[in-house]
């Protein structure tokens, strides 16, 4: 199909190839798990040193002057460069799980007693299913999409990109249909932020959450994004009335009064070190520009699918991701009954991927740190392992 020199040629004409230098590569491991934990950006190292030595050790508690605004500042960076949100509509705090709970609970409460039902799909990420199920009756569908919605539905919640197959859901169509039926919509952007354009404002999305440790490279356990459309901010109240969501946290007042802006969805003290990492990680993507990033994502995943068709399908693998590049996020899913064995064997030959029970091997192609030759080399090694299995 394509010789390795073909992959090298694609790398030479890649307009984003220089961005690879902005990440740390301690060895020649091929990391195809950007969908799980993004690589460490170089700027993060210097930023952490500065925050720890200058701000924490030197400035001590005085550094809160700079730190207090981090959840909003980092939210604005991500919202503006990657989500099509307005300033003041995104904050970064807590985990995706906690943000999902906060926003879904707030939306259901505002929707009133007559609309207690949540619509989501059986294939949604476990934390999403568990959190939503705890909030009220769930109407399960097989995949993101809605038919006739009853007038008892208050919230429709799906993942924008499926964590197993990488399929992109019809965000615009589903959002419009939910609105037409009088329901609000919450999107989990964990697998799309930074690799698929979202344009929340254009589609009038109500709410969104998403992880920052994947393609945004915020580091393990970095805080998640929460988006609330501007006109909804004052309508919704967080179910966690923490002091950082108070109108004036340092008034230490007797009663909770929510802030009149996006900060009302904060709960407790921001995780400063992790927020600094998210800011650096997101900035690399913002500098590259989402349009070019998206082109590279489609180029990399198309290349992976072409090689998989040529080399791996004859060995019993199936490509479980959509065939059309624009219908895919940045990971490609290969299904094989012995995927777990393949995933482990790949580690021994320097390729990190991930396995999802029971039979899926995911290749997450982080666009700024992955070269076409990395895809070629990794799939060549999958081919060698696959031949040994059959
Ligand atoms: C779609 C989706 N939602 C949520 C999460 C996890 O959220 P949390 O950061 O709270 O563990 C993941 C993690 O991989 C995910 O893929």
PDB file of N, CA and C and ligand atoms in Angstrom, residues 35-36 95-98 124-125 127-128 159 161 163 188-191 211 213-214 222 224 356 362, ligand 1:
ATOM      1  N   UNK A  35      -5.725  10.044  23.334  1.00  0.00           N
ATOM      2  CA  UNK A  35      -7.128  10.030  23.757  1.00  0.00           C
ATOM      3  C   UNK A  35      -7.255   9.694  25.238  1.00  0.00           C
ATOM      4  N   UNK A  36      -6.128   9.365  25.859  1.00  0.00           N
ATOM      5  CA  UNK A  36      -6.158   8.974  27.255  1.00  0.00           C
ATOM      6  C   UNK A  36      -5.346   9.965  28.091  1.00  0.00           C
ATOM      7  N   UNK A  95     -13.552  17.669  38.294  1.00  0.00           N
ATOM      8  CA  UNK A  95     -13.386  16.646  37.260  1.00  0.00           C
ATOM      9  C   UNK A  95     -14.570  16.694  36.301  1.00  0.00           C
ATOM     10  N   UNK A  96     -14.449  15.990  35.209  1.00  0.00           N
ATOM     11  CA  UNK A  96     -15.574  15.907  34.272  1.00  0.00           C
ATOM     12  C   UNK A  96     -16.789  15.311  34.980  1.00  0.00           C
ATOM     13  N   UNK A  97     -16.542  14.298  35.786  1.00  0.00           N
ATOM     14  CA  UNK A  97     -17.639  13.662  36.521  1.00  0.00           C
ATOM     15  C   UNK A  97     -18.389  14.671  37.386  1.00  0.00           C
ATOM     16  N   UNK A  98     -17.639  15.460  38.145  1.00  0.00           N
ATOM     17  CA  UNK A  98     -18.263  16.429  39.053  1.00  0.00           C
ATOM     18  C   UNK A  98     -18.964  17.537  38.252  1.00  0.00           C
ATOM     19  N   UNK A 124     -22.839   5.429  26.222  1.00  0.00           N
ATOM     20  CA  UNK A 124     -22.156   6.602  26.762  1.00  0.00           C
ATOM     21  C   UNK A 124     -21.099   6.155  27.777  1.00  0.00           C
ATOM     22  N   UNK A 125     -20.140   7.028  28.030  1.00  0.00           N
ATOM     23  CA  UNK A 125     -19.052   6.700  28.947  1.00  0.00           C
ATOM     24  C   UNK A 125     -19.641   6.357  30.329  1.00  0.00           C
ATOM     25  N   UNK A 127     -19.022   6.928  33.474  1.00  0.00           N
ATOM     26  CA  UNK A 127     -19.270   7.965  34.490  1.00  0.00           C
ATOM     27  C   UNK A 127     -20.505   8.792  34.121  1.00  0.00           C
ATOM     28  N   UNK A 128     -20.698   9.038  32.837  1.00  0.00           N
ATOM     29  CA  UNK A 128     -21.860   9.802  32.388  1.00  0.00           C
ATOM     30  C   UNK A 128     -23.140   9.039  32.709  1.00  0.00           C
ATOM     31  N   UNK A 159     -22.197  12.049  24.585  1.00  0.00           N
ATOM     32  CA  UNK A 159     -20.806  12.390  24.302  1.00  0.00           C
ATOM     33  C   UNK A 159     -20.705  12.799  22.840  1.00  0.00           C
ATOM     34  N   UNK A 161     -17.940  12.753  20.932  1.00  0.00           N
ATOM     35  CA  UNK A 161     -17.180  11.706  20.242  1.00  0.00           C
ATOM     36  C   UNK A 161     -17.232  10.448  21.117  1.00  0.00           C
ATOM     37  N   UNK A 163     -16.325   7.254  23.006  1.00  0.00           N
ATOM     38  CA  UNK A 163     -15.007   6.895  23.555  1.00  0.00           C
ATOM     39  C   UNK A 163     -14.482   5.572  23.017  1.00  0.00           C
ATOM     40  N   UNK A 188     -20.804  16.003  26.396  1.00  0.00           N
ATOM     41  CA  UNK A 188     -19.509  15.653  26.977  1.00  0.00           C
ATOM     42  C   UNK A 188     -18.479  15.730  25.841  1.00  0.00           C
ATOM     43  N   UNK A 189     -17.584  16.704  25.951  1.00  0.00           N
ATOM     44  CA  UNK A 189     -16.625  16.972  24.873  1.00  0.00           C
ATOM     45  C   UNK A 189     -15.255  16.351  25.145  1.00  0.00           C
ATOM     46  N   UNK A 190     -15.197  15.396  26.075  1.00  0.00           N
ATOM     47  CA  UNK A 190     -13.897  14.852  26.486  1.00  0.00           C
ATOM     48  C   UNK A 190     -13.027  14.396  25.312  1.00  0.00           C
ATOM     49  N   UNK A 191     -13.645  13.761  24.315  1.00  0.00           N
ATOM     50  CA  UNK A 191     -12.861  13.237  23.188  1.00  0.00           C
ATOM     51  C   UNK A 191     -12.913  14.139  21.967  1.00  0.00           C
ATOM     52  N   UNK A 211     -12.908  16.635  29.480  1.00  0.00           N
ATOM     53  CA  UNK A 211     -11.621  16.410  30.131  1.00  0.00           C
ATOM     54  C   UNK A 211     -10.522  17.248  29.481  1.00  0.00           C
ATOM     55  N   UNK A 213      -7.095  16.342  30.209  1.00  0.00           N
ATOM     56  CA  UNK A 213      -5.831  15.583  30.259  1.00  0.00           C
ATOM     57  C   UNK A 213      -5.602  14.769  28.998  1.00  0.00           C
ATOM     58  N   UNK A 214      -6.572  14.803  28.059  1.00  0.00           N
ATOM     59  CA  UNK A 214      -6.410  14.043  26.816  1.00  0.00           C
ATOM     60  C   UNK A 214      -5.679  14.923  25.806  1.00  0.00           C
ATOM     61  N   UNK A 222      -5.949  16.431  35.483  1.00  0.00           N
ATOM     62  CA  UNK A 222      -6.120  17.893  35.403  1.00  0.00           C
ATOM     63  C   UNK A 222      -7.614  18.257  35.397  1.00  0.00           C
ATOM     64  N   UNK A 224     -11.382  19.755  34.740  1.00  0.00           N
ATOM     65  CA  UNK A 224     -12.190  19.657  33.523  1.00  0.00           C
ATOM     66  C   UNK A 224     -12.838  20.990  33.164  1.00  0.00           C
ATOM     67  N   UNK A 356      -9.845  -1.365  25.306  1.00  0.00           N
ATOM     68  CA  UNK A 356     -11.135  -1.219  25.968  1.00  0.00           C
ATOM     69  C   UNK A 356     -11.876  -2.540  25.888  1.00  0.00           C
ATOM     70  N   UNK A 362      -7.539   0.929  20.907  1.00  0.00           N
ATOM     71  CA  UNK A 362      -7.714   2.319  20.463  1.00  0.00           C
ATOM     72  C   UNK A 362      -6.361   2.943  20.159  1.00  0.00           C
TER      73      UNK A 362
HETATM   74  C1  LIG B   1     -16.352  10.758  27.611  1.00  0.00           C
HETATM   75  C2  LIG B   1     -15.702  10.793  28.946  1.00  0.00           C
HETATM   76  N1  LIG B   1     -16.310  11.408  29.978  1.00  0.00           N
HETATM   77  C3  LIG B   1     -15.736  11.450  31.208  1.00  0.00           C
HETATM   78  C4  LIG B   1     -14.502  10.870  31.439  1.00  0.00           C
HETATM   79  C5  LIG B   1     -13.855  10.817  32.786  1.00  0.00           C
HETATM   80  O1  LIG B   1     -14.082  11.863  33.592  1.00  0.00           O
HETATM   81  P1  LIG B   1     -13.215  12.126  34.890  1.00  0.00           P
HETATM   82  O2  LIG B   1     -12.133  13.080  34.507  1.00  0.00           O
HETATM   83  O3  LIG B   1     -14.168  12.686  35.865  1.00  0.00           O
HETATM   84  O4  LIG B   1     -12.592  10.844  35.343  1.00  0.00           O
HETATM   85  C6  LIG B   1     -13.831  10.254  30.390  1.00  0.00           C
HETATM   86  C7  LIG B   1     -12.510   9.650  30.646  1.00  0.00           C
HETATM   87  O5  LIG B   1     -11.878   9.043  29.854  1.00  0.00           O
HETATM   88  C8  LIG B   1     -14.444  10.195  29.127  1.00  0.00           C
HETATM   89  O6  LIG B   1     -13.838   9.576  28.123  1.00  0.00           O
END
